Coordinates of C-alpha atoms in Angstrom, one line a residue:
X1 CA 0.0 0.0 0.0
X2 CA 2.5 2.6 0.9
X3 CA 4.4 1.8 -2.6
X4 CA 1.0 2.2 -4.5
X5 CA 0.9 5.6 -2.4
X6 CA 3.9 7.0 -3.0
X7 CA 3.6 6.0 -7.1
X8 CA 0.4 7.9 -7.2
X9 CA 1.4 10.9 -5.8
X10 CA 5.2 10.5 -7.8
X11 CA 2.7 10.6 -11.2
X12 CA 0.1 13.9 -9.4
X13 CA 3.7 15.6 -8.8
X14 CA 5.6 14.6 -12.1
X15 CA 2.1 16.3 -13.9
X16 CA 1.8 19.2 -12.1
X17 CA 5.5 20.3 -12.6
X18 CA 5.3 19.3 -16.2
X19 CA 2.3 21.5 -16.7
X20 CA 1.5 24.2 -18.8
X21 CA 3.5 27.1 -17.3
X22 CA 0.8 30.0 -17.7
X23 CA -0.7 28.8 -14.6
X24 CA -0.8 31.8 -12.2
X25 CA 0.2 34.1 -14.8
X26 CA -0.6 37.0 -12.6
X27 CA 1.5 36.1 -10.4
X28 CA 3.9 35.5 -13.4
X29 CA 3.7 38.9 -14.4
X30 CA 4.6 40.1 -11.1
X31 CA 7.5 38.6 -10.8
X32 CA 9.2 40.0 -13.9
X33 CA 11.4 42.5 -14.2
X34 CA 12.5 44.8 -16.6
X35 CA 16.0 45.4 -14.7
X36 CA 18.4 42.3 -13.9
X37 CA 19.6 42.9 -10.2
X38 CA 23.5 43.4 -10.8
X39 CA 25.6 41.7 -7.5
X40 CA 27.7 44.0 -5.9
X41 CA 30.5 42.7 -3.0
X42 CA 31.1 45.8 -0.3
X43 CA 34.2 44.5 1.7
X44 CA 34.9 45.7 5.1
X45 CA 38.3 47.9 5.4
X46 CA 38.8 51.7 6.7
X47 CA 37.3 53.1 3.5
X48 CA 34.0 51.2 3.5
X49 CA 33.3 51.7 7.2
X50 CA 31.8 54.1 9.8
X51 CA 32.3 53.6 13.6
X52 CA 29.9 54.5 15.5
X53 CA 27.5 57.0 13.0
X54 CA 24.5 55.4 11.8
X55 CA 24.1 59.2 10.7
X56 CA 24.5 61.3 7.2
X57 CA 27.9 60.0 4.8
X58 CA 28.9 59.9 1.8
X59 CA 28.2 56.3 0.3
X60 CA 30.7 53.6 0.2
X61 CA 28.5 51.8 -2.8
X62 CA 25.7 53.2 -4.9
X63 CA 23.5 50.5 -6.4
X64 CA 19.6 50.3 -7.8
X65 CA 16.6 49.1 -6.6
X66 CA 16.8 44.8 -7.2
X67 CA 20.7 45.0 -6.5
X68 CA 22.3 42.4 -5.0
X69 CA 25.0 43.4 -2.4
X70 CA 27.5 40.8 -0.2
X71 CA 28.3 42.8 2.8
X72 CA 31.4 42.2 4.7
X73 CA 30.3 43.3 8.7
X74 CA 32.7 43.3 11.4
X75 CA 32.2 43.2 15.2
X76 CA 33.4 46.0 17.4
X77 CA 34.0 43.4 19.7
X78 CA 37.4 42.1 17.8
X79 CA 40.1 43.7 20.4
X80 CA 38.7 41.4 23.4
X81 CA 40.6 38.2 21.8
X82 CA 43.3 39.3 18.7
X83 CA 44.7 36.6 18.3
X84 CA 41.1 34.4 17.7
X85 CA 39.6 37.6 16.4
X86 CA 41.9 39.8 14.6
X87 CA 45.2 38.4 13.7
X88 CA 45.6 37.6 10.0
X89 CA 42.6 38.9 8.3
X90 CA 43.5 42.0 6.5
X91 CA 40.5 43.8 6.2
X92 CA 39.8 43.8 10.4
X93 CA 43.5 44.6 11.0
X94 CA 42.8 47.5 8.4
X95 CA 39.7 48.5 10.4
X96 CA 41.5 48.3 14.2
X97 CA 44.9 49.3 13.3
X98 CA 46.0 51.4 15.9
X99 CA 49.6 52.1 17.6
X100 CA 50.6 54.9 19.0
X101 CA 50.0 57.9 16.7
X102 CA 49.0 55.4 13.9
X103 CA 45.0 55.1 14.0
X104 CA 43.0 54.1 11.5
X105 CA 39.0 54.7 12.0
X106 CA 40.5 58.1 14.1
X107 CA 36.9 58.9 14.4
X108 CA 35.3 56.4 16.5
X109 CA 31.9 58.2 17.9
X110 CA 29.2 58.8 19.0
X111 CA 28.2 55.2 18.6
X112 CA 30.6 52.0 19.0
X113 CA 29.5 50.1 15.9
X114 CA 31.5 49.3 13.0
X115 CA 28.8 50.0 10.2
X116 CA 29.5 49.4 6.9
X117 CA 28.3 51.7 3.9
X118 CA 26.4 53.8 4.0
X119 CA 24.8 52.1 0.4
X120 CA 23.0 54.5 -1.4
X121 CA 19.6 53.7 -3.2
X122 CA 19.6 55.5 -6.6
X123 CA 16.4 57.7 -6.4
X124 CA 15.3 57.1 -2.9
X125 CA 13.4 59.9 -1.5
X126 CA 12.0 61.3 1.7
X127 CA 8.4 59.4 1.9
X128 CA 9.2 55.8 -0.1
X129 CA 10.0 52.5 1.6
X130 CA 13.3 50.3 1.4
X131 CA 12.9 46.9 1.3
X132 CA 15.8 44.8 2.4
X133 CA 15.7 41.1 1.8
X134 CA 18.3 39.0 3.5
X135 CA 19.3 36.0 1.7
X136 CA 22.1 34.8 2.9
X137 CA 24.4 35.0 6.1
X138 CA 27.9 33.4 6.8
X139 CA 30.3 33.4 10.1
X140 CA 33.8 35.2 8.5
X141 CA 36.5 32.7 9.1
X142 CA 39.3 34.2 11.5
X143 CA 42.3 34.8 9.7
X144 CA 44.9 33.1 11.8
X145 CA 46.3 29.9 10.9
X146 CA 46.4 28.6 14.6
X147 CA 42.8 28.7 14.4
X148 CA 41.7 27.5 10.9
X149 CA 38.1 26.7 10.3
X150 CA 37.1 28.1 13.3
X151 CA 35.2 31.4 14.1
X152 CA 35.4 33.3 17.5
X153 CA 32.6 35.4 18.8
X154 CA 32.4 37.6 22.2
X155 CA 29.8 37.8 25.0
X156 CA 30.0 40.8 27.6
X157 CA 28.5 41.6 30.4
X158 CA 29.4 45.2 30.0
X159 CA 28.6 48.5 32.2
X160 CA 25.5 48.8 30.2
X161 CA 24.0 45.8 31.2
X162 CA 20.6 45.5 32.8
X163 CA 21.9 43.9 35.9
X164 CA 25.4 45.8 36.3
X165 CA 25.8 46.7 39.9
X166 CA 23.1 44.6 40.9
X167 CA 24.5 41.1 41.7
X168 CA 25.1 38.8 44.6
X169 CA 28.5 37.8 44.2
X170 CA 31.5 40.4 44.7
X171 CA 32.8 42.9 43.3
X172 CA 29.0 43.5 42.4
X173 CA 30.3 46.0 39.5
X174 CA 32.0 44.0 37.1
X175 CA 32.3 43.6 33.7
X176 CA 33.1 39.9 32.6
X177 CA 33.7 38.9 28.9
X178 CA 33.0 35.3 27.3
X179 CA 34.9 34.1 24.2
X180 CA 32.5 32.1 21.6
X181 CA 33.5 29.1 19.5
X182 CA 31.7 28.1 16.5
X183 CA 32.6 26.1 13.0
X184 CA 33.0 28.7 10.3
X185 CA 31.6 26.4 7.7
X186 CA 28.9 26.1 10.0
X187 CA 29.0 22.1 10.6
X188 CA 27.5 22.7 13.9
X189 CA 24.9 25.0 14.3
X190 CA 25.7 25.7 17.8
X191 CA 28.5 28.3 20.0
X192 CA 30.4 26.6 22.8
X193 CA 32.1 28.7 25.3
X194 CA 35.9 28.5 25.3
X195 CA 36.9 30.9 28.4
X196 CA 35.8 34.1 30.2
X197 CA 37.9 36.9 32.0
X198 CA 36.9 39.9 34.3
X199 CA 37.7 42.9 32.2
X200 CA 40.7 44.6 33.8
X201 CA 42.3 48.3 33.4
X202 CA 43.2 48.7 29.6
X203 CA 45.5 51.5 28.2
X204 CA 45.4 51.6 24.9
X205 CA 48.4 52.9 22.5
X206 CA 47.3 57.0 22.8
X207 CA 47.9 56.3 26.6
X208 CA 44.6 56.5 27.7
X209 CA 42.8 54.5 30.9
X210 CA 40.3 52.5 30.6
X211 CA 38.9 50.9 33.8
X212 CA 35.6 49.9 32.2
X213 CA 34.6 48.9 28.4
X214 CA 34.0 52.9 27.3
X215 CA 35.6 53.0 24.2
X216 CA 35.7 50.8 20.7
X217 CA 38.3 49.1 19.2
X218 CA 40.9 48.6 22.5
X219 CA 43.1 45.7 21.9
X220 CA 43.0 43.6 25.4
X221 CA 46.1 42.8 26.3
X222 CA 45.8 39.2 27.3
X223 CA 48.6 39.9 29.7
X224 CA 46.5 41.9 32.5
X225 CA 43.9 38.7 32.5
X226 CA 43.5 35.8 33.9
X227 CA 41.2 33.7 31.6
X228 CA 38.9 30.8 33.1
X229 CA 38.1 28.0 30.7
X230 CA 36.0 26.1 33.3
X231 CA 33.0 28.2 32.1
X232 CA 29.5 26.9 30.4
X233 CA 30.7 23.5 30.1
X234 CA 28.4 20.9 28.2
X235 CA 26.3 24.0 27.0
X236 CA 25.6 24.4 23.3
X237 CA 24.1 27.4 22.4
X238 CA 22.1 27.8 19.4
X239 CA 24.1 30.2 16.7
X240 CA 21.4 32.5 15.0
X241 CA 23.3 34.6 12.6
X242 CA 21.7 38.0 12.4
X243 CA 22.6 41.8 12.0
X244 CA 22.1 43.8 15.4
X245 CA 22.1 46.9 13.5
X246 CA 21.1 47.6 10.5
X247 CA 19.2 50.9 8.9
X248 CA 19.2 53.6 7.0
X249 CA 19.7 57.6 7.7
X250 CA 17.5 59.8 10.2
X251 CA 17.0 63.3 8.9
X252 CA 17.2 64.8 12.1
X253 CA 21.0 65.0 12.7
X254 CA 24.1 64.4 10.5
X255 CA 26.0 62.4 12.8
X256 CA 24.3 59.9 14.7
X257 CA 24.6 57.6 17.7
X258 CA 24.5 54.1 16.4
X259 CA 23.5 52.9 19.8
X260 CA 20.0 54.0 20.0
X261 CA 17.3 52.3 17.4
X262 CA 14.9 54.6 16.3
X263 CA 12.0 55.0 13.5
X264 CA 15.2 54.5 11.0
X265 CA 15.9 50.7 11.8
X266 CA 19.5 51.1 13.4
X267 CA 20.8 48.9 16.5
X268 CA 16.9 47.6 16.6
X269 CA 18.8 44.2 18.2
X270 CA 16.3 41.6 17.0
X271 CA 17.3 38.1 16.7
X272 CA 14.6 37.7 13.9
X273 CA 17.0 40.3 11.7
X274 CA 18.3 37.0 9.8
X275 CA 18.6 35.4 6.6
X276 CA 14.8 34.6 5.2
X277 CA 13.6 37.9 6.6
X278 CA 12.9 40.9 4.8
X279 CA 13.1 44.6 6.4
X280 CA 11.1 47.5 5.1
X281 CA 12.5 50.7 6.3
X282 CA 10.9 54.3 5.8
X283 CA 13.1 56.8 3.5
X284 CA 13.5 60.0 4.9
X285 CA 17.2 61.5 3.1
X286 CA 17.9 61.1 -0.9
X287 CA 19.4 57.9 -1.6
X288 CA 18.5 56.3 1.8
X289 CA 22.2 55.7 3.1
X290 CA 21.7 51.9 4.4
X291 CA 24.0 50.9 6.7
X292 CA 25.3 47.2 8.1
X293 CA 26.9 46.2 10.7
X294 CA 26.9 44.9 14.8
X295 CA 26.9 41.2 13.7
X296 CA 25.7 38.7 15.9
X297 CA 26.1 34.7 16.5
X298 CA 23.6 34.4 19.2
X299 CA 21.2 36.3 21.4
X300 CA 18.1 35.9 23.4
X301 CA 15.2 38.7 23.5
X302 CA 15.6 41.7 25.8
X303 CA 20.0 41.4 24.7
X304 CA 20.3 41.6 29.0
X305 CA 24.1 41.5 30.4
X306 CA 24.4 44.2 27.0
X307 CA 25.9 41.9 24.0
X308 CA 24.6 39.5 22.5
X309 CA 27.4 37.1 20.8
X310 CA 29.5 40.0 18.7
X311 CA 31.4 38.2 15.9
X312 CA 31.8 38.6 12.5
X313 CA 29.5 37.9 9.3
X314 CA 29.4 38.5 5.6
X315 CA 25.8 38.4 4.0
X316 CA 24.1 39.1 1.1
X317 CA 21.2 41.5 1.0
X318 CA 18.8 42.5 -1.9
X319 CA 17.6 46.0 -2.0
X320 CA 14.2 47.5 -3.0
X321 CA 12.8 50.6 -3.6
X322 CA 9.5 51.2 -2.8
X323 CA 8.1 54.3 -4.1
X324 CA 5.6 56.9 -2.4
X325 CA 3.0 56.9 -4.9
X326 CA 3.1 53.7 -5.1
X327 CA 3.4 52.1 -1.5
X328 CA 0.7 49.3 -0.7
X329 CA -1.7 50.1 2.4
X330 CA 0.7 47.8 4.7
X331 CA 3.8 50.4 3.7
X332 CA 1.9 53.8 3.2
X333 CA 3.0 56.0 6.1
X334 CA 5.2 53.9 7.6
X335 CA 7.2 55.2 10.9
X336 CA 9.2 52.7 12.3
X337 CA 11.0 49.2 11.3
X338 CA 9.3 46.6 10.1
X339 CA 10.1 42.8 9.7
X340 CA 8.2 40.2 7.3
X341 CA 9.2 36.9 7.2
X342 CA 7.4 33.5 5.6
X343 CA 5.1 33.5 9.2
X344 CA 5.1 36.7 10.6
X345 CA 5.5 40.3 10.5
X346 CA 7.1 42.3 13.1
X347 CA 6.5 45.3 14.4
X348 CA 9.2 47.2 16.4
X349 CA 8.2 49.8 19.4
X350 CA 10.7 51.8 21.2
X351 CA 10.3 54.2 24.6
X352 CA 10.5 57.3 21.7
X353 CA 9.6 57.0 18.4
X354 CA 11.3 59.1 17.4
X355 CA 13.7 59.9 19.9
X356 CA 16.2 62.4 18.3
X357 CA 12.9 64.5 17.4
X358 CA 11.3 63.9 20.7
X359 CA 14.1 64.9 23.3
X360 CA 15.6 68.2 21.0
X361 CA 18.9 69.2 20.7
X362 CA 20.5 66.9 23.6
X363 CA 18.6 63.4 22.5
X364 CA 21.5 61.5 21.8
X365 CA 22.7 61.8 25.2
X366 CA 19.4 62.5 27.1
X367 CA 18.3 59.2 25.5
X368 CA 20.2 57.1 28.3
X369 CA 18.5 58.9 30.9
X370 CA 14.8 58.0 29.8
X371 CA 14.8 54.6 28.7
X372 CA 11.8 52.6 29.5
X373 CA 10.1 49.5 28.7
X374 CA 6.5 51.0 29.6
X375 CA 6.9 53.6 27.1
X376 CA 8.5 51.1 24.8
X377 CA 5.3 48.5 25.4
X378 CA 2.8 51.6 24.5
X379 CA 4.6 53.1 21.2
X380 CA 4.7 49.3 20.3
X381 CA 1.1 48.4 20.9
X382 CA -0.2 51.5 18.7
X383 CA 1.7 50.8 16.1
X384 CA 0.4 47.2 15.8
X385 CA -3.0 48.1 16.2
X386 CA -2.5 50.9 13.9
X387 CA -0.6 48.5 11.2
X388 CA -3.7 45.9 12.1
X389 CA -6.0 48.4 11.0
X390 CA -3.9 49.9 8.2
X391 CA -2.4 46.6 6.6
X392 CA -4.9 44.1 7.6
X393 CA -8.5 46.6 7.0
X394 CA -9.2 45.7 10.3
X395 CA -11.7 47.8 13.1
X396 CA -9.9 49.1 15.7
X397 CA -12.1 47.3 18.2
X398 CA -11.4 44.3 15.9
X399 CA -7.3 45.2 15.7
X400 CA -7.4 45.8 20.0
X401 CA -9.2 42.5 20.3
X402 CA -6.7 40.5 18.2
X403 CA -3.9 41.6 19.8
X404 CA -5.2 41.1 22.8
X405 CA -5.8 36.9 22.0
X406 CA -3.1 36.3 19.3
X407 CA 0.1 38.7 19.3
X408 CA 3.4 38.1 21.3
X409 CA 4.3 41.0 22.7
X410 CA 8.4 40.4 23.6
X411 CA 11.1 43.0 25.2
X412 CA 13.8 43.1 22.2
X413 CA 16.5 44.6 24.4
X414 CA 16.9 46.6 27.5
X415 CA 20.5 48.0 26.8
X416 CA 20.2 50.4 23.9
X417 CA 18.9 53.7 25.5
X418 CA 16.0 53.9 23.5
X419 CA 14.7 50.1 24.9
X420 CA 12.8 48.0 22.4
X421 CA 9.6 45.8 22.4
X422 CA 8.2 43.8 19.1
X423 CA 5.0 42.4 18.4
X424 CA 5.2 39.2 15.9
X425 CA 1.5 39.0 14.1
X426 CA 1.2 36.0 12.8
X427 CA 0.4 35.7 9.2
X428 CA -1.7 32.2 9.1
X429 CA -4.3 33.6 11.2
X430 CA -5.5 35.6 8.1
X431 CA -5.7 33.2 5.6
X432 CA -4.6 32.8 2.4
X433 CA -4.5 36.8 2.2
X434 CA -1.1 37.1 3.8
X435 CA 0.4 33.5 3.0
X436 CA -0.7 33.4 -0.8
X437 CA 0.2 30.4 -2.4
X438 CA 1.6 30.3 -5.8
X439 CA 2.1 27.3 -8.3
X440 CA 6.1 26.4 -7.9
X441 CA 6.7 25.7 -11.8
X442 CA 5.1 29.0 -13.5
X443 CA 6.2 30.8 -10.4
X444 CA 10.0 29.8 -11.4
X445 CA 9.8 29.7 -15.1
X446 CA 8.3 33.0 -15.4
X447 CA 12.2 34.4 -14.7
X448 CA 13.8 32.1 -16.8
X449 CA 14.1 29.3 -14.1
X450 CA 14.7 25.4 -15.0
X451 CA 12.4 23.1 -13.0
X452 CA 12.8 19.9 -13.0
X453 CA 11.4 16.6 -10.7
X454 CA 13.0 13.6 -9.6
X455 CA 9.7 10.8 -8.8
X456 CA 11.9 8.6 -7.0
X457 CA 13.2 11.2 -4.3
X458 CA 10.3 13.8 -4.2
X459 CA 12.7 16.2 -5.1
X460 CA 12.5 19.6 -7.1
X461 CA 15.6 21.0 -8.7
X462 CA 15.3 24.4 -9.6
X463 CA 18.7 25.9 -11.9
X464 CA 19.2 29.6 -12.5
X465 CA 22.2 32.0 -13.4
X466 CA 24.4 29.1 -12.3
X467 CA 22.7 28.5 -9.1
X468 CA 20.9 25.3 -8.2
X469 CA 17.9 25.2 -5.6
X470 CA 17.2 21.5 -4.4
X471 CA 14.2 20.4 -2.1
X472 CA 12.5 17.4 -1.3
X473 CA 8.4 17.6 -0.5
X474 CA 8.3 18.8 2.9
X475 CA 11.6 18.8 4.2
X476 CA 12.8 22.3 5.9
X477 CA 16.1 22.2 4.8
X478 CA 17.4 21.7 1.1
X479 CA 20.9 22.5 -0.8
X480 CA 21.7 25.5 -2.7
X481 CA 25.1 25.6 -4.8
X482 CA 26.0 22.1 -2.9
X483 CA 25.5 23.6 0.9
X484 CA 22.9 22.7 3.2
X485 CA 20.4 25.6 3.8
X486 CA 17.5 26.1 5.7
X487 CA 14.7 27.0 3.7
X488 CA 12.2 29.7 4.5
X489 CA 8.8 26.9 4.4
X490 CA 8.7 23.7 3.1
X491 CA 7.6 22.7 -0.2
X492 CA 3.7 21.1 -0.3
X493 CA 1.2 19.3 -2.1
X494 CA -2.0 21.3 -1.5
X495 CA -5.2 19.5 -3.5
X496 CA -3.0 17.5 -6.0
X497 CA -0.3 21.0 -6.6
X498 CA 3.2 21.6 -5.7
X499 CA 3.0 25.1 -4.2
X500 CA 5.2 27.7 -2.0
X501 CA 4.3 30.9 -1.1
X502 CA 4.4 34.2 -2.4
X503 CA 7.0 35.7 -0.5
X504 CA 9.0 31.9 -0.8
X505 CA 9.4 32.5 -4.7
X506 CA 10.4 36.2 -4.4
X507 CA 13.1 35.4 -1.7
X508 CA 14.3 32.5 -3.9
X509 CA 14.3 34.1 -7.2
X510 CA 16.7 36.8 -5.5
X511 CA 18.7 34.5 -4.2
X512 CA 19.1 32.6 -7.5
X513 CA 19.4 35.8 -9.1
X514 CA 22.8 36.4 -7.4
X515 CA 26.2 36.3 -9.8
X516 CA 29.6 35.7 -8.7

């Protein structure tokens, strides 16, 4: 019986992906375009990056909207281990290369990020929407041979923290950083802990003191510690690759403080910021100015000793330009960042909206002293219930009630100034409005795709622009280009049809669309 099963629906599959390709044809249509996306590589070095300014630049790329960019991002975080972190890879020696009266990146404020870009959108304007799609994010192998194939991350538990000054065990005020091993080829998908050390008094190369972690890019000297690698033992922590900060430019100031998040995306800290997700940031300068960078291995909602895991990523993003006049009713007016991903959207709340408009001419410093997660929780609740009733055409008695009974409400970090909370609104409670499926064929083939189906295996093969796209019916991972890769929603037969979703075959087709 299972035999005759599996032959019947081998022959329902075989006849659907053989099928005349002009099913879905609107959705066809959609998915041209005129432009081929051209693929870009930003590396990291001290002329692509900023430290610390999220704020006004001029851009290290320009590119148009359905460009594909690889983004080299580096964690601030290197200095805490050089040799696991720094040693041997060019471009981060570029970046923290500093001895004294020699300093590259001289200009490291107000912020501690290294952000790379800005990347300017060609004919971005005040009002429109960028879409970011993230397709792809790898850990950036250390560049010392001692070390090959592995990639080091750091955890501190920094001055910033939620809980600094407030613990049970003495000195009650200390700063304690964690060293993060992981397999850069990712053949675990976990971070073990390989030692920790109490951050000691630093003097970095200019001669200045440092009793606490207040300044980015100081080399630790490994001499002044004493490291403790009896720590975490048997723990595996799950490594979720994602971009702590990530946004484009506020009007408000020129230089700005890439701590704080604000309406403009920036150090927003969500763990959800990964590959499969897309962001939608409002424009408010010409060209946009996106920026990249705070890279993260690991971290748990609310971010709460102040780092999450800090290491080092390269990823590949595809930019969209969304258009005033032409912006959907989900995007029209939009204040704030917002995440989509195959489930759920995202909406992100912070104590100001606004915060460098809210608190005048001292904001980036009076942020600090008025952070709070009630103010955070309100600004995040009106903007759902305002997106509910925008994007979904919902009541407001109807949008209040639905939160109420079906959004998670979560603190996204408490160590940012302006403090964050998210609401994830989950797309399968509406239907097949906000999870559209699409046939997987005419989906593909509309671009100039290859589909082809393998009875014996359940497995699709899709080819394009000298990338291949293999999945088996149901399976949540697959292999693209000969790597295993998690996809963004399984493959399914839904009443005798292969189908995916909507925002499945857009992700893929810009993933296959990428060039070498």
């Amino acid at each position: 019986m299972k035999i005759q099963t599996f032959l019947k629906v081998s022959v329902i599959l075989s006849a659907v992906l053989l099928a005349d390709s002009s099913v879905n044809v609107i959705f066809a249509d959609a998915m041209e375009s005129a432009y081929k996306p051209k693929t870009h590589v930003l590396k990291a070095n001290s002329e692509t990056v900023r430290w610390g300014n999220i704020g006004k630049g001029d851009p290290a790329l320009t590119v148009q909207s359905g460009d594909i960019v690889t983004v080299e991002a580096i964690t601030h975080h290197s200095g805490d281990d050089y040799d696991r972190m720094i040693k041997g890879d060019a471009g981060v020696e570029d970046v923290f290369h500093w001895i004294e009266g020699e300093k590259n990146e001289a200009l490291r404020g107000p912020g501690v990020h290294i952000l790379t870009g800005p990347i300017a959108v060609e004919g971005a304007e005040p009002g429109d929407v960028l879409e970011v799609k993230i397709l792809d994010m790898k850990l950036r192998p250390n560049g010392n041979d001692q070390y090959a194939g592995k990639t080091y991350g750091v955890n501190a538990a920094a001055n910033w923290g939620y809980l600094y000054g407030d613990m049970v065990e003495e000195p009650k005020k200390r700063e304690v950083v964690t060293i993060y091993e992981m397999d850069t080829e990712g053949g675990t998908d976990y971070a073990t802990a390989v030692y920790n050390y109490k951050w000691t008094v630093q003097t970095d190369p200019d001669g200045q003191v440092h009793p606490t972690i207040d300044y980015p890019g100081v080399i630790v000297d490994h001499n002044t510690i004493d490291k403790n690698f009896d720590v975490l033992k048997g723990i595996k922590i799950p490594v979720r690759l994602h971009f702590g900060t990530m946004g484009v430019a506020p009007k408000e100031a020129d230089i700005v403080d890439s701590v704080p998040p604000s309406y403009n995306g920036g150090n927003v800290d969500d763990w959800r910021i990964t590959e499969g997700a897309t962001m939608y940031y409002p424009v408010s300068v010409p060209g946009a100015l996106l920026s990249i960078g705070d890279p993260h291995a690991g971290q748990g909602d609310s971010e709460i000793n102040g780092t999450a895991i800090e290491t080092s990523v390269t990823g590949d993003i595809q930019v969209i330009l969304h258009k005033k006049a032409t912006l959907n009713q989900k995007l029209s007016g939009l204040s704030f960042p917002l995440l989509e991903n195959e489930y759920e959207w995202v909406v992100h709340g912070f104590s100001y909206a606004n915060y460098l408009e809210e608190l005048g001419a001292s904001a980036q410093t009076d942020i600090f002293k008025n952070s709070s997660i009630d103010k955070a929780m309100k600004d995040a609740a009106h903007k759902t219930k305002d997106f509910l009733m925008a994007g979904m055409e919902l009541s407001e008695d109807e949008a209040y009630s639905l939160m109420s009974v079906s959004a998670d409400f979560g603190i996204t970090q408490v160590v940012d100034g302006n403090w964050g909370v998210h609401a994830l609104i989950d797309k399968g409670q509406f239907g097949d409005s906000e999870r559209k499926a699409v046939g997987l064929r005419s989906s593909f083939e509309s671009f100039g795709a290859k589909v082809s189906w393998k009875p014996t295996t359940q497995t699709v093969t899709i080819s394009y622009n000298n990338n291949v796209l293999e999945m088996k019916v149901g399976a949540t991972t697959g292999m693209y280009n000969g790597e295993i890769v998690k996809l963004v929603a399984p493959i399914e037969v839904v009443k005798e049809k292969v189908q995916v979703s909507e925002y499945f075959a857009k992700f893929y087709k810009a993933k296959l669309s990428k060039t070498e």
